[in-house]
Amino acid sequence: MIFYRQNLTDDKLLDLYKKILKPRLIEEKMLILIRQGKVSKWFSGIGQEAISVGVTAALDEFEYILPMHRNLGVFTTRQIPLHRLFSQWQGKASGFTKGRDRSFHFGTQKYNIIGMISHLGPQLGIADGIALADKLKNNRKVTAVFTGEGATSEGDFHEALNIAAVWQLPVMFIIENNGYGLSTPTNEQYLCENLADKGIGYGIESYILDGNNILEVYNKIVQLKQQMKENPHPVLLEFKTFRMRGHEEASGTKYVPEELMKEWIIKDPVDNYRMFLLNEGILSEDHDAELREQIKQEIDDNLLIANAEPEIVPTYSGELDDVYKPFEHEEVNPSEEVKNIRFIDAISDGLKQSMERHQNLVIMGQDIAEYGGAFKITDGFVNLFGKERVRNTPICESAVVSAGMGLSINGYKAIVEMQFADFVSTGFNPIVNLLAKSHYRWSEKADVVVRMPCGGGTQAGPFHSQTNEAWFTKTPGLKVVYPAFPYDAKGLLNTSINDPNPVLFFEHKQLYRSVYQDVPADYYTIPLGKAALLKEGNAITIIAFGAAVHWALETLGNNPEIDADLIDLRTLQPLDTETIFASVRKTGKAIIYQEDTLFGGIASDISALIMEECFEHLDAPVKRVASLDSPIPFTKALEDQFLPKNRFESALLDLIKY
């Protein structure tokens, strides 16, 4: 291995040695502790330290890095106190996740490190969002994100590269090509000779480097960083290296040919760099021994601190209170000036006034800029706010949602528009596994609103008509809003944008241009989690949301003799159980009306809650009315049969007679 020092001083060369030696010695200690049962799981980065250390040492401490399992050198180079890392790995409170997640599945704003989730790919999109925020701030920062050769097969990898290329984002995509994805060798993972070639298709500057040569890594990153600061653009770097131990310790390395292991042992990044420094006279054997002893003592001292920390004592409140970031609703009362507008206009007004109120708010989605979106909700926004804040995206929902998370991490608010709610399935993973869990896992907000045009009645067929709120109401950490009226839509959207937690905001397409209401002209808010009691009666409680509210009103209009409470939920998570229970205890009967299919819908959960909390007040079984348990069809006759509108009246009358 040949080391080129270029213009690096002896002190800098020695500093890099200390930085690469430290994670190696920690790893060696961890291997002992895992055999002793004092650490539950370990993903070893032995043999790959030069990449983590070289990249991190070349970046400024205020630039974000997004590491993976085997990047201990990122954390040690950023000088995180070792006892906190040890507490993290032991699942103790002084770690970064309060025992809620293991290994390196965490981030820390203090050290500008954003940890991974096990689904790997979303962190590439997060890096895009972080870099986009830096580019909007014009602060000349660079973001570095790590991934393995296995994850380059994931769609998120390709989506993130494409976004970074199209938007010319200052992201370093670091591929650690270590030969194996668990036990699957690279020749079974991809056909191209080099992963760097994948950058070519996206118009991205790409390089192949020796990942075991810390000077090659460090010098190249320093050079590229300067270029990216002067001219923001993405770079793809493939580092050739090797994983000397198992995917994690329990899996071992029996699947690795012995000759391949021997070939890479002689390329050890720590040993080779040490020999270079010895040969250059920069390091002596005695000094090396002294450094090793100092680091080992630091490790032992910090282990004592971590070991002395008591085990976590779980409490229900401790867990549940951290699912969401606390949010103090700011009540902004509406003005007296009103205008009679459509549902779609109320959404557009809310977005526009929120964009004016929050200068750090960015809207992203397909065709939302000059075209104004599929439903023209953002028509004219580019002229008002510019293309930096109203951004057309490629068709890549997953990376765009992840980029929204990156914007949130770096001080922005994000709105992601799904062209149709159905398409959210291709962005499902980052919503339910990234946005929803971030605050619970490591106290990081996800200030992202995902707008969801949804619903049937327009003969749009199985891919453009779903009302899929139940995909999200059962996921802790998400908030779900589903207004039925223009007044509510505007006020609830404004609050959703203010809320630092992730919100799925459902907008029924059939209501867009069919429902009018007097709506305050100025900005105002409505608190989440508060249902609206639209009609009051004593015979029965009707619970509905979205278009079903209007269908229920139509049914009651046709049957004026029905004495019913009609509750418009407006928010599905958090759910206003207080209003529901109070009504049911008064009327003794409840019917839940939803457009979603019956089995597994939120009506089932509401029904169960009523049975648990109001059983002694019930005079009849709780009834659910919903769409057929089939995909939603296209032809009008089939769609009419699918939707519950034609079945609600008879079910309501039957329940009243019970």
XYZ file of C-alpha atoms in Angstrom, residues 46-285:
240
model
C -12.664 -3.814 11.492
C -10.872 -3.352 8.171
C -12.995 -0.382 7.120
C -11.865 2.299 9.575
C -9.959 4.382 7.037
C -13.174 5.378 5.271
C -15.096 6.539 8.350
C -12.131 8.355 9.837
C -10.845 9.826 6.579
C -14.227 11.222 5.550
C -15.087 12.610 8.982
C -11.659 14.148 9.534
C -11.918 15.965 6.196
C -15.300 17.519 6.952
C -15.972 20.383 9.325
C -17.636 19.468 12.602
C -20.782 21.438 11.675
C -21.309 19.474 8.446
C -23.744 16.588 8.615
C -22.638 12.972 8.288
C -25.044 10.052 7.912
C -23.211 6.831 8.835
C -24.084 3.116 8.778
C -23.530 0.093 11.025
C -19.759 -0.079 10.665
C -18.819 3.553 10.960
C -17.668 3.788 14.555
C -14.874 6.052 13.312
C -17.437 8.731 12.472
C -18.568 8.889 16.084
C -15.108 8.757 17.637
C -13.662 11.297 15.195
C -16.502 13.650 16.122
C -15.313 13.089 19.723
C -18.527 11.758 21.215
C -17.807 10.787 24.848
C -17.179 7.060 24.885
C -19.303 6.393 27.943
C -22.339 7.638 26.018
C -21.588 5.246 23.180
C -21.096 2.402 25.639
C -24.390 3.284 27.360
C -26.065 3.309 23.957
C -24.827 -0.179 23.175
C -25.880 -1.412 26.612
C -29.358 0.074 26.243
C -29.000 2.575 29.073
C -30.509 6.013 29.536
C -27.287 7.951 28.938
C -27.146 6.572 25.439
C -28.864 8.363 22.610
C -32.087 6.340 22.359
C -32.988 5.695 26.032
C -32.736 1.975 25.356
C -35.246 2.105 22.491
C -32.881 1.206 19.686
C -29.523 -0.450 19.445
C -26.061 -0.032 17.916
C -25.819 2.994 15.605
C -29.542 3.463 14.971
C -29.526 6.986 16.325
C -28.529 10.515 15.556
C -27.329 13.510 17.511
C -27.769 17.105 16.475
C -25.012 18.135 18.881
C -22.461 16.270 16.768
C -24.254 16.645 13.401
C -24.560 12.890 12.968
C -27.765 11.368 11.633
C -28.016 7.640 12.200
C -29.506 4.990 10.009
C -32.580 2.806 10.132
C -32.326 -0.855 9.229
C -34.073 -0.264 5.909
C -30.855 1.463 4.798
C -32.023 3.410 1.760
C -33.997 6.283 3.313
C -30.908 7.901 4.803
C -29.707 8.705 1.281
C -32.839 10.759 0.737
C -32.375 12.392 4.142
C -28.935 13.525 2.979
C -30.598 15.125 -0.051
C -32.933 17.071 2.221
C -30.135 18.198 4.528
C -28.067 19.322 1.556
C -31.064 21.086 0.025
C -31.484 23.069 3.249
C -27.801 24.016 3.159
C -28.093 25.061 -0.460
C -31.137 27.206 0.342
C -29.138 28.813 3.167
C -26.184 29.272 0.795
C -23.819 28.297 3.616
C -21.297 26.310 1.504
C -21.662 23.119 3.528
C -21.293 19.556 2.300
C -23.245 16.486 3.477
C -21.723 13.005 3.497
C -23.903 9.896 3.539
C -22.675 6.313 3.832
C -24.135 3.191 2.312
C -22.987 -0.325 1.525
C -22.736 -2.066 -1.797
C -25.837 -4.096 -0.966
C -28.043 -1.043 -0.486
C -27.107 0.276 -3.944
C -29.670 -2.203 -5.265
C -32.461 -0.493 -3.347
C -34.734 1.921 -5.142
C -34.001 4.610 -2.558
C -30.371 4.676 -3.687
C -31.312 5.436 -7.269
C -34.031 7.905 -6.290
C -31.660 9.821 -4.019
C -28.912 9.991 -6.645
C -31.371 11.246 -9.229
C -32.752 13.973 -6.947
C -29.256 15.086 -5.958
C -28.239 15.266 -9.614
C -31.329 17.127 -10.800
C -31.171 19.620 -7.924
C -27.347 19.784 -7.907
C -27.095 19.113 -4.193
C -23.731 19.079 -2.367
C -23.949 15.449 -1.245
C -21.091 12.971 -1.037
C -22.533 9.502 -1.586
C -20.047 7.173 0.118
C -20.291 3.512 -0.938
C -18.325 1.128 1.260
C -17.932 -1.840 -1.057
C -16.784 -4.466 1.432
C -17.418 -7.547 -0.653
C -20.493 -9.004 1.026
C -24.061 -8.133 1.964
C -24.305 -10.434 4.964
C -23.237 -13.601 3.091
C -24.128 -12.604 -0.473
C -20.987 -11.779 -2.499
C -20.899 -8.819 -4.840
C -21.050 -11.005 -7.965
C -24.551 -12.009 -6.886
C -25.594 -8.435 -6.147
C -24.744 -6.506 -9.301
C -23.354 -7.113 -12.777
C -21.421 -3.903 -13.380
C -17.703 -4.039 -12.639
C -17.703 -0.969 -10.397
C -20.507 0.609 -8.432
C -19.092 4.021 -9.278
C -20.392 3.371 -12.787
C -23.928 3.771 -11.440
C -23.274 7.466 -10.994
C -22.643 7.928 -14.692
C -26.270 7.282 -15.586
C -27.324 10.127 -13.323
C -24.707 12.544 -14.562
C -22.868 12.396 -11.260
C -19.121 12.823 -10.850
C -17.819 9.432 -9.636
C -14.579 8.027 -8.238
C -13.111 4.695 -7.156
C -10.757 4.839 -4.172
C -8.766 2.494 -1.991
C -10.928 2.389 1.121
C -8.056 0.994 3.196
C -5.716 3.903 2.527
C -6.566 6.694 4.937
C -4.451 9.304 3.168
C -6.087 8.568 -0.175
C -9.488 8.879 1.480
C -8.687 12.034 3.427
C -6.933 13.923 0.631
C -9.625 13.161 -1.921
C -12.435 14.250 0.401
C -10.611 17.501 1.208
C -10.191 18.198 -2.513
C -13.790 17.345 -3.415
C -15.214 19.289 -0.518
C -13.554 22.484 -1.700
C -14.898 21.969 -5.218
C -18.418 21.244 -3.948
C -18.388 24.365 -1.779
C -17.487 26.526 -4.769
C -19.887 24.745 -7.121
C -22.572 22.679 -5.338
C -23.044 19.285 -6.943
C -23.216 15.632 -5.864
C -20.321 13.183 -5.962
C -20.363 9.394 -5.815
C -17.367 7.663 -4.250
C -16.897 3.906 -4.252
C -14.406 2.790 -1.617
C -13.000 -0.678 -2.200
C -12.553 -2.376 1.154
C -13.368 -5.610 2.953
C -15.345 -6.686 5.989
C -12.975 -8.780 8.086
C -15.647 -10.093 10.424
C -19.242 -11.253 10.084
C -22.173 -9.095 9.088
C -22.681 -9.139 12.830
C -20.670 -11.280 15.189
C -23.179 -14.117 15.421
C -23.096 -14.776 11.663
C -19.331 -15.406 11.416
C -17.329 -15.519 8.171
C -17.360 -19.201 7.152
C -18.830 -18.250 3.780
C -15.698 -16.211 2.906
C -13.003 -18.151 0.966
C -9.819 -18.460 3.011
C -7.605 -17.065 0.254
C -9.794 -13.954 0.002
C -9.502 -13.368 3.723
C -5.711 -13.715 3.549
C -5.573 -11.296 0.621
C -7.310 -8.584 2.623
C -5.542 -9.197 5.940
C -2.341 -7.822 4.435
C -4.276 -4.687 3.385
C -5.273 -3.848 6.961
C -5.786 -0.046 7.064
C -4.461 0.445 10.599
C -1.390 -1.798 10.359
C -0.326 -0.436 6.986
C -0.673 3.185 8.011
C 1.228 2.444 11.216
C 4.113 0.945 9.219
C 4.153 3.964 6.922
C 4.457 6.323 9.901
C 7.176 4.164 11.470
C 9.146 4.078 8.232
C 8.820 7.849 7.824
C 10.056 8.425 11.353
C 6.820 10.173 12.308
C 5.879 7.478 14.811
C 8.110 5.394 17.063
C 7.351 2.028 18.627
